[in-house]
PDB file of C-alpha atoms and ligand atoms in Angstrom:
ATOM      1  CA  UNK A   1     131.765 -75.394 144.896  1.00 32.00           C
ATOM      2  CA  UNK A   2     129.880 -75.519 141.438  1.00 34.00           C
ATOM      3  CA  UNK A   3     127.333 -72.441 140.803  1.00 33.00           C
ATOM      4  CA  UNK A   4     123.811 -73.549 140.055  1.00 35.00           C
ATOM      5  CA  UNK A   5     120.759 -73.718 141.532  1.00 36.00           C
ATOM      6  CA  UNK A   6     120.633 -75.475 144.963  1.00 38.00           C
ATOM      7  CA  UNK A   7     118.827 -78.633 144.531  1.00 41.00           C
ATOM      8  CA  UNK A   8     115.482 -78.937 146.127  1.00 39.00           C
ATOM      9  CA  UNK A   9     115.963 -81.956 148.022  1.00 45.00           C
ATOM     10  CA  UNK A  10     118.803 -79.606 150.157  1.00 46.00           C
ATOM     11  CA  UNK A  11     116.313 -77.540 151.530  1.00 53.00           C
ATOM     12  CA  UNK A  12     114.551 -79.902 154.435  1.00 72.00           C
ATOM     13  CA  UNK A  13     116.654 -81.327 156.923  1.00 85.00           C
ATOM     14  CA  UNK A  14     118.952 -84.448 156.366  1.00 90.00           C
ATOM     15  CA  UNK A  15     121.530 -86.337 158.357  1.00 92.00           C
ATOM     16  CA  UNK A  16     125.004 -84.502 158.471  1.00 95.00           C
ATOM     17  CA  UNK A  17     126.916 -87.457 156.138  1.00 93.00           C
ATOM     18  CA  UNK A  18     124.086 -87.324 153.581  1.00 89.00           C
ATOM     19  CA  UNK A  19     124.003 -83.582 153.387  1.00 90.00           C
ATOM     20  CA  UNK A  20     127.841 -83.797 152.582  1.00 91.00           C
ATOM     21  CA  UNK A  21     127.289 -86.383 149.946  1.00 84.00           C
ATOM     22  CA  UNK A  22     124.493 -84.499 148.356  1.00 79.00           C
ATOM     23  CA  UNK A  23     126.571 -81.037 148.238  1.00 82.00           C
ATOM     24  CA  UNK A  24     129.116 -83.106 146.291  1.00 76.00           C
ATOM     25  CA  UNK A  25     131.972 -83.199 148.713  1.00 84.00           C
ATOM     26  CA  UNK A  26     132.412 -86.473 148.997  1.00 84.00           C
ATOM     27  CA  UNK A  27     130.824 -90.072 148.616  1.00 81.00           C
ATOM     28  CA  UNK A  28     128.486 -90.902 151.771  1.00 85.00           C
ATOM     29  CA  UNK A  29     130.867 -93.585 153.259  1.00 89.00           C
ATOM     30  CA  UNK A  30     133.908 -90.872 152.939  1.00 91.00           C
ATOM     31  CA  UNK A  31     131.658 -87.906 154.326  1.00 93.00           C
ATOM     32  CA  UNK A  32     131.101 -90.720 157.222  1.00 95.00           C
ATOM     33  CA  UNK A  33     134.866 -90.539 157.596  1.00 95.00           C
ATOM     34  CA  UNK A  34     135.267 -87.088 157.395  1.00 96.00           C
ATOM     35  CA  UNK A  35     132.797 -86.508 160.479  1.00 97.00           C
ATOM     36  CA  UNK A  36     134.338 -89.129 162.332  1.00 96.00           C
ATOM     37  CA  UNK A  37     137.475 -87.816 162.250  1.00 96.00           C
ATOM     38  CA  UNK A  38     136.409 -84.392 163.464  1.00 97.00           C
ATOM     39  CA  UNK A  39     137.012 -82.294 160.271  1.00 97.00           C
ATOM     40  CA  UNK A  40     133.195 -81.279 159.769  1.00 97.00           C
ATOM     41  CA  UNK A  41     131.729 -78.356 161.949  1.00 96.00           C
ATOM     42  CA  UNK A  42     128.039 -77.391 162.393  1.00 96.00           C
ATOM     43  CA  UNK A  43     127.926 -73.307 163.593  1.00 95.00           C
ATOM     44  CA  UNK A  44     131.221 -73.506 164.535  1.00 95.00           C
ATOM     45  CA  UNK A  45     131.648 -76.725 166.500  1.00 96.00           C
ATOM     46  CA  UNK A  46     133.065 -80.069 165.450  1.00 97.00           C
ATOM     47  CA  UNK A  47     130.497 -82.679 165.115  1.00 97.00           C
ATOM     48  CA  UNK A  48     131.402 -86.262 164.883  1.00 96.00           C
ATOM     49  CA  UNK A  49     127.533 -87.904 164.841  1.00 95.00           C
ATOM     50  CA  UNK A  50     127.218 -88.565 160.901  1.00 94.00           C
ATOM     51  CA  UNK A  51     123.574 -88.845 162.269  1.00 94.00           C
ATOM     52  CA  UNK A  52     123.163 -85.313 163.208  1.00 95.00           C
ATOM     53  CA  UNK A  53     120.442 -83.547 161.338  1.00 94.00           C
ATOM     54  CA  UNK A  54     121.350 -80.382 159.225  1.00 94.00           C
ATOM     55  CA  UNK A  55     120.071 -78.028 156.537  1.00 89.00           C
ATOM     56  CA  UNK A  56     121.393 -74.904 154.378  1.00 86.00           C
ATOM     57  CA  UNK A  57     120.824 -72.645 157.292  1.00 89.00           C
ATOM     58  CA  UNK A  58     122.989 -74.934 159.908  1.00 93.00           C
ATOM     59  CA  UNK A  59     126.760 -73.433 158.812  1.00 93.00           C
ATOM     60  CA  UNK A  60     128.190 -76.697 157.665  1.00 95.00           C
ATOM     61  CA  UNK A  61     131.773 -76.473 157.322  1.00 95.00           C
ATOM     62  CA  UNK A  62     134.523 -78.889 156.154  1.00 95.00           C
ATOM     63  CA  UNK A  63     138.313 -78.133 157.583  1.00 95.00           C
ATOM     64  CA  UNK A  64     136.670 -74.556 158.413  1.00 94.00           C
ATOM     65  CA  UNK A  65     135.440 -73.810 154.631  1.00 92.00           C
ATOM     66  CA  UNK A  66     131.609 -73.564 154.229  1.00 92.00           C
ATOM     67  CA  UNK A  67     129.728 -76.278 152.294  1.00 90.00           C
ATOM     68  CA  UNK A  68     127.207 -74.752 150.157  1.00 79.00           C
ATOM     69  CA  UNK A  69     124.569 -76.817 148.271  1.00 75.00           C
ATOM     70  CA  UNK A  70     125.290 -77.370 144.327  1.00 76.00           C
ATOM     71  CA  UNK A  71     123.384 -78.629 141.910  1.00 82.00           C
ATOM     72  CA  UNK A  72     123.690 -82.148 140.822  1.00 88.00           C
ATOM     73  CA  UNK A  73     124.957 -83.197 137.478  1.00 94.00           C
ATOM     74  CA  UNK A  74     125.172 -86.765 135.877  1.00 97.00           C
ATOM     75  CA  UNK A  75     127.202 -87.626 132.829  1.00 98.00           C
ATOM     76  CA  UNK A  76     127.516 -90.546 130.745  1.00 98.00           C
ATOM     77  CA  UNK A  77     131.118 -91.335 129.068  1.00 98.00           C
ATOM     78  CA  UNK A  78     131.801 -94.086 126.912  1.00 98.00           C
ATOM     79  CA  UNK A  79     135.073 -95.247 128.615  1.00 98.00           C
ATOM     80  CA  UNK A  80     137.944 -95.892 126.245  1.00 98.00           C
ATOM     81  CA  UNK A  81     140.115 -98.864 126.926  1.00 97.00           C
ATOM     82  CA  UNK A  82     143.239 -98.133 129.241  1.00 96.00           C
ATOM     83  CA  UNK A  83     141.580 -95.580 131.287  1.00 97.00           C
ATOM     84  CA  UNK A  84     141.160 -96.335 135.016  1.00 96.00           C
ATOM     85  CA  UNK A  85     137.593 -95.415 136.536  1.00 94.00           C
ATOM     86  CA  UNK A  86     138.899 -94.769 140.115  1.00 83.00           C
ATOM     87  CA  UNK A  87     138.845 -90.900 140.680  1.00 74.00           C
ATOM     88  CA  UNK A  88     142.730 -90.854 140.966  1.00 77.00           C
ATOM     89  CA  UNK A  89     145.440 -93.545 139.772  1.00 79.00           C
ATOM     90  CA  UNK A  90     148.595 -93.959 141.367  1.00 80.00           C
ATOM     91  CA  UNK A  91     150.007 -95.277 138.497  1.00 86.00           C
ATOM     92  CA  UNK A  92     149.589 -92.164 136.318  1.00 88.00           C
ATOM     93  CA  UNK A  93     146.879 -93.565 133.715  1.00 92.00           C
ATOM     94  CA  UNK A  94     144.235 -91.138 132.473  1.00 94.00           C
ATOM     95  CA  UNK A  95     141.054 -91.524 134.772  1.00 96.00           C
ATOM     96  CA  UNK A  96     137.405 -91.294 133.698  1.00 97.00           C
ATOM     97  CA  UNK A  97     137.124 -88.245 135.686  1.00 95.00           C
ATOM     98  CA  UNK A  98     139.938 -86.946 133.816  1.00 95.00           C
ATOM     99  CA  UNK A  99     137.838 -87.122 130.679  1.00 96.00           C
ATOM    100  CA  UNK A 100     134.818 -84.917 131.558  1.00 96.00           C
ATOM    101  CA  UNK A 101     135.748 -81.520 132.382  1.00 94.00           C
ATOM    102  CA  UNK A 102     133.593 -80.104 134.846  1.00 91.00           C
ATOM    103  CA  UNK A 103     133.880 -77.415 137.708  1.00 84.00           C
ATOM    104  CA  UNK A 104     131.952 -79.894 140.047  1.00 87.00           C
ATOM    105  CA  UNK A 105     133.682 -82.831 141.636  1.00 85.00           C
ATOM    106  CA  UNK A 106     132.583 -85.612 139.843  1.00 92.00           C
ATOM    107  CA  UNK A 107     132.837 -89.570 141.147  1.00 91.00           C
ATOM    108  CA  UNK A 108     132.559 -92.435 139.046  1.00 95.00           C
ATOM    109  CA  UNK A 109     129.521 -94.630 139.802  1.00 96.00           C
ATOM    110  CA  UNK A 110     130.865 -98.329 140.148  1.00 94.00           C
ATOM    111  CA  UNK A 111     133.778 -99.152 138.181  1.00 95.00           C
ATOM    112  CA  UNK A 112     134.922-100.728 134.860  1.00 98.00           C
ATOM    113  CA  UNK A 113     138.222-102.571 134.455  1.00 97.00           C
ATOM    114  CA  UNK A 114     141.257-100.713 133.091  1.00 96.00           C
ATOM    115  CA  UNK A 115     140.711-102.706 129.687  1.00 97.00           C
ATOM    116  CA  UNK A 116     136.989-102.370 129.690  1.00 98.00           C
ATOM    117  CA  UNK A 117     134.909-100.057 127.558  1.00 98.00           C
ATOM    118  CA  UNK A 118     131.542 -98.606 127.750  1.00 98.00           C
ATOM    119  CA  UNK A 119     128.927 -96.647 129.588  1.00 98.00           C
ATOM    120  CA  UNK A 120     130.169 -95.296 132.999  1.00 98.00           C
ATOM    121  CA  UNK A 121     128.289 -92.703 134.714  1.00 98.00           C
ATOM    122  CA  UNK A 122     129.919 -90.025 136.591  1.00 97.00           C
ATOM    123  CA  UNK A 123     128.293 -87.587 139.246  1.00 94.00           C
ATOM    124  CA  UNK A 124     128.460 -85.387 142.218  1.00 89.00           C
ATOM    125  CA  UNK A 125     125.486 -86.449 143.875  1.00 89.00           C
ATOM    126  CA  UNK A 126     127.053 -89.017 146.139  1.00 85.00           C
ATOM    127  CA  UNK A 127     123.587 -90.013 147.506  1.00 86.00           C
ATOM    128  CA  UNK A 128     122.547 -91.291 143.912  1.00 92.00           C
ATOM    129  CA  UNK A 129     125.876 -92.978 143.527  1.00 93.00           C
ATOM    130  CA  UNK A 130     125.469 -95.228 146.439  1.00 91.00           C
ATOM    131  CA  UNK A 131     122.126 -95.893 145.370  1.00 93.00           C
ATOM    132  CA  UNK A 132     122.999 -97.095 141.972  1.00 96.00           C
ATOM    133  CA  UNK A 133     125.647 -99.409 143.455  1.00 94.00           C
ATOM    134  CA  UNK A 134     124.058-100.469 146.269  1.00 94.00           C
ATOM    135  CA  UNK A 135     123.150-104.702 145.872  1.00 92.00           C
ATOM    136  CA  UNK A 136     119.770-103.895 147.363  1.00 95.00           C
ATOM    137  CA  UNK A 137     118.468-101.676 144.531  1.00 96.00           C
ATOM    138  CA  UNK A 138     119.357-104.549 141.695  1.00 96.00           C
ATOM    139  CA  UNK A 139     120.103-102.101 139.151  1.00 97.00           C
ATOM    140  CA  UNK A 140     120.759-104.176 135.857  1.00 98.00           C
ATOM    141  CA  UNK A 141     123.837-103.655 133.866  1.00 98.00           C
ATOM    142  CA  UNK A 142     124.271-105.302 130.564  1.00 98.00           C
ATOM    143  CA  UNK A 143     127.561-106.018 128.930  1.00 98.00           C
ATOM    144  CA  UNK A 144     128.798-107.225 125.653  1.00 98.00           C
ATOM    145  CA  UNK A 145     131.802-109.513 125.776  1.00 98.00           C
ATOM    146  CA  UNK A 146     133.891-111.545 123.262  1.00 98.00           C
ATOM    147  CA  UNK A 147     135.292-114.587 124.567  1.00 98.00           C
ATOM    148  CA  UNK A 148     137.888-117.522 123.593  1.00 98.00           C
ATOM    149  CA  UNK A 149     137.459-120.407 123.020  1.00 98.00           C
ATOM    150  CA  UNK A 150     134.778-120.038 120.588  1.00 98.00           C
ATOM    151  CA  UNK A 151     131.742-121.310 120.543  1.00 98.00           C
ATOM    152  CA  UNK A 152     130.458-121.042 123.780  1.00 98.00           C
ATOM    153  CA  UNK A 153     127.980-123.943 124.625  1.00 98.00           C
ATOM    154  CA  UNK A 154     124.364-123.642 125.399  1.00 98.00           C
ATOM    155  CA  UNK A 155     125.084-125.520 128.556  1.00 98.00           C
ATOM    156  CA  UNK A 156     127.489-122.777 129.715  1.00 98.00           C
ATOM    157  CA  UNK A 157     124.760-120.210 128.558  1.00 98.00           C
ATOM    158  CA  UNK A 158     122.186-121.897 130.694  1.00 98.00           C
ATOM    159  CA  UNK A 159     124.763-122.256 133.704  1.00 98.00           C
ATOM    160  CA  UNK A 160     125.600-118.503 133.373  1.00 98.00           C
ATOM    161  CA  UNK A 161     121.772-117.656 133.699  1.00 98.00           C
ATOM    162  CA  UNK A 162     121.146-119.837 136.678  1.00 98.00           C
ATOM    163  CA  UNK A 163     123.966-118.493 138.632  1.00 98.00           C
ATOM    164  CA  UNK A 164     127.880-119.961 138.895  1.00 98.00           C
ATOM    165  CA  UNK A 165     129.826-120.799 141.815  1.00 98.00           C
ATOM    166  CA  UNK A 166     132.658-117.849 142.320  1.00 98.00           C
ATOM    167  CA  UNK A 167     135.072-117.654 145.378  1.00 97.00           C
ATOM    168  CA  UNK A 168     133.053-114.861 146.779  1.00 97.00           C
ATOM    169  CA  UNK A 169     129.592-116.962 146.386  1.00 97.00           C
ATOM    170  CA  UNK A 170     127.299-118.064 143.629  1.00 98.00           C
ATOM    171  CA  UNK A 171     125.954-115.444 141.486  1.00 98.00           C
ATOM    172  CA  UNK A 172     122.183-114.469 141.329  1.00 97.00           C
ATOM    173  CA  UNK A 173     120.628-115.058 137.812  1.00 97.00           C
ATOM    174  CA  UNK A 174     121.411-113.217 134.755  1.00 98.00           C
ATOM    175  CA  UNK A 175     120.023-112.659 131.530  1.00 98.00           C
ATOM    176  CA  UNK A 176     122.146-114.430 128.739  1.00 98.00           C
ATOM    177  CA  UNK A 177     121.615-113.770 124.754  1.00 98.00           C
ATOM    178  CA  UNK A 178     123.930-115.229 122.332  1.00 98.00           C
ATOM    179  CA  UNK A 179     124.975-112.615 119.341  1.00 98.00           C
ATOM    180  CA  UNK A 180     127.367-114.737 117.768  1.00 98.00           C
ATOM    181  CA  UNK A 181     129.335-117.952 118.542  1.00 98.00           C
ATOM    182  CA  UNK A 182     131.675-116.576 120.856  1.00 98.00           C
ATOM    183  CA  UNK A 183     130.102-113.222 121.478  1.00 98.00           C
ATOM    184  CA  UNK A 184     127.586-112.946 124.224  1.00 98.00           C
ATOM    185  CA  UNK A 185     125.434-110.124 126.028  1.00 98.00           C
ATOM    186  CA  UNK A 186     125.115-110.599 129.752  1.00 98.00           C
ATOM    187  CA  UNK A 187     122.456-108.674 132.259  1.00 98.00           C
ATOM    188  CA  UNK A 188     123.548-108.881 135.718  1.00 98.00           C
ATOM    189  CA  UNK A 189     121.977-107.085 138.637  1.00 97.00           C
ATOM    190  CA  UNK A 190     124.949-107.031 140.932  1.00 96.00           C
ATOM    191  CA  UNK A 191     128.334-105.276 140.856  1.00 91.00           C
ATOM    192  CA  UNK A 192     130.978-107.688 142.056  1.00 95.00           C
ATOM    193  CA  UNK A 193     134.773-107.110 141.425  1.00 95.00           C
ATOM    194  CA  UNK A 194     135.589-108.488 137.899  1.00 97.00           C
ATOM    195  CA  UNK A 195     132.161-110.212 138.046  1.00 98.00           C
ATOM    196  CA  UNK A 196     131.526-110.810 134.179  1.00 98.00           C
ATOM    197  CA  UNK A 197     135.285-112.003 133.374  1.00 98.00           C
ATOM    198  CA  UNK A 198     134.985-114.523 136.453  1.00 98.00           C
ATOM    199  CA  UNK A 199     131.528-115.614 135.740  1.00 98.00           C
ATOM    200  CA  UNK A 200     132.888-116.734 132.284  1.00 98.00           C
ATOM    201  CA  UNK A 201     136.038-117.903 133.635  1.00 98.00           C
ATOM    202  CA  UNK A 202     133.595-120.211 135.440  1.00 98.00           C
ATOM    203  CA  UNK A 203     132.506-121.961 132.525  1.00 98.00           C
ATOM    204  CA  UNK A 204     135.713-122.117 131.037  1.00 98.00           C
ATOM    205  CA  UNK A 205     136.136-118.778 128.554  1.00 98.00           C
ATOM    206  CA  UNK A 206     138.293-116.253 129.068  1.00 98.00           C
ATOM    207  CA  UNK A 207     136.781-112.594 128.103  1.00 98.00           C
ATOM    208  CA  UNK A 208     138.815-110.835 125.257  1.00 98.00           C
ATOM    209  CA  UNK A 209     136.806-107.995 125.253  1.00 98.00           C
ATOM    210  CA  UNK A 210     134.203-106.223 127.579  1.00 98.00           C
ATOM    211  CA  UNK A 211     131.848-103.569 127.010  1.00 98.00           C
ATOM    212  CA  UNK A 212     129.153-102.282 129.004  1.00 98.00           C
ATOM    213  CA  UNK A 213     126.166-101.103 126.740  1.00 98.00           C
ATOM    214  CA  UNK A 214     123.556-100.446 129.506  1.00 98.00           C
ATOM    215  CA  UNK A 215     123.204 -99.111 133.053  1.00 98.00           C
ATOM    216  CA  UNK A 216     119.643 -99.241 134.458  1.00 97.00           C
ATOM    217  CA  UNK A 217     117.356 -97.502 132.011  1.00 97.00           C
ATOM    218  CA  UNK A 218     120.458 -95.872 130.338  1.00 97.00           C
ATOM    219  CA  UNK A 219     121.937 -97.106 127.004  1.00 97.00           C
ATOM    220  CA  UNK A 220     125.300 -96.497 125.450  1.00 97.00           C
ATOM    221  CA  UNK A 221     123.883 -96.221 122.047  1.00 93.00           C
ATOM    222  CA  UNK A 222     124.947 -93.075 120.078  1.00 92.00           C
ATOM    223  CA  UNK A 223     127.942 -92.133 122.414  1.00 97.00           C
ATOM    224  CA  UNK A 224     131.593 -92.465 120.624  1.00 97.00           C
ATOM    225  CA  UNK A 225     134.447 -93.959 122.631  1.00 97.00           C
ATOM    226  CA  UNK A 226     135.725 -91.078 124.592  1.00 98.00           C
ATOM    227  CA  UNK A 227     132.858 -89.186 124.152  1.00 98.00           C
ATOM    228  CA  UNK A 228     130.454 -87.926 127.164  1.00 98.00           C
ATOM    229  CA  UNK A 229     127.193 -86.124 127.383  1.00 97.00           C
ATOM    230  CA  UNK A 230     125.017 -84.505 130.251  1.00 97.00           C
ATOM    231  CA  UNK A 231     122.114 -86.486 131.324  1.00 97.00           C
ATOM    232  CA  UNK A 232     118.746 -84.630 130.915  1.00 96.00           C
ATOM    233  CA  UNK A 233     116.619 -84.161 134.122  1.00 94.00           C
ATOM    234  CA  UNK A 234     114.224 -86.812 132.884  1.00 96.00           C
ATOM    235  CA  UNK A 235     117.225 -88.860 132.596  1.00 97.00           C
ATOM    236  CA  UNK A 236     118.011 -88.702 135.782  1.00 96.00           C
ATOM    237  CA  UNK A 237     114.242 -89.006 137.205  1.00 95.00           C
ATOM    238  CA  UNK A 238     114.774 -92.595 135.668  1.00 96.00           C
ATOM    239  CA  UNK A 239     117.489 -93.225 136.928  1.00 96.00           C
ATOM    240  CA  UNK A 240     116.510 -92.486 140.265  1.00 95.00           C
ATOM    241  CA  UNK A 241     113.295 -94.645 139.843  1.00 95.00           C
ATOM    242  CA  UNK A 242     115.224 -97.523 139.110  1.00 95.00           C
ATOM    243  CA  UNK A 243     116.670 -97.491 142.676  1.00 94.00           C
ATOM    244  CA  UNK A 244     113.321 -97.199 144.296  1.00 87.00           C
TER     245      UNK A 244
HETATM  246  N1  URA B 301     132.439-107.301 135.108  1.00 84.78           N
HETATM  247  C1  URA B 301     134.041-107.340 134.737  1.00 84.78           C
HETATM  248  O1  URA B 301     134.725-108.236 134.883  1.00 84.78           O
HETATM  249  N2  URA B 301     134.442-106.109 134.273  1.00 84.78           N
HETATM  250  C2  URA B 301     134.126-105.174 134.257  1.00 84.78           C
HETATM  251  O2  URA B 301     134.939-103.869 133.726  1.00 84.78           O
HETATM  252  C3  URA B 301     132.677-104.733 134.419  1.00 84.78           C
HETATM  253  C4  URA B 301     132.175-105.822 134.749  1.00 84.78           C
END
């Protein structure tokens, strides 16, 4: 576990799965699995109920190793192409996590495709990551895409704004703005797999390049491709507020 001041939110009692996520052990869902699989103990006794209330004094351990609270960090990375945004890649490609050296175990918040570029967040705060990805909070994500063939018609832009039919259901209304005949900025509040590419495919265009330029209140501006920076407490607070 990383050093640093314990996070204030860890001092009060909370459910075991949430405690593990807050401590940077795993995402909330992965923490639930660890618990159900009998790998988590409280005061020396195995606990299989993810809803059990615990706090810092409860003696929580995973595989026998004590879980200590660690301070939370959030990084913004400008993802280059040909980098995967899962934590590990069986194919041996670099991962977004490998581009941000940290003592803490970081997780990407959502995904960008292998060939996509732009703003991706990494954090050890599993709770915040889950909230930012949860469809309920409708956190806006803005993308700039270059598509072919050119130009994109006004009627296609209107369809994208209103919502298009995809195989996993219709998309919610989106904000869409033309930057050039075949260069479009689109803001969606969902996060389905390959959603932007599939939306453009639905109106007859292929996405040739996709860059995420904003995530919630954060913008990519100022970060070179491959560069990263740690968010300030004020920025993290703004992110948190976007999920409330
Ligand atoms: N939508 C996509 O189609 N791809 C991405 O990488 C992100 C959003």
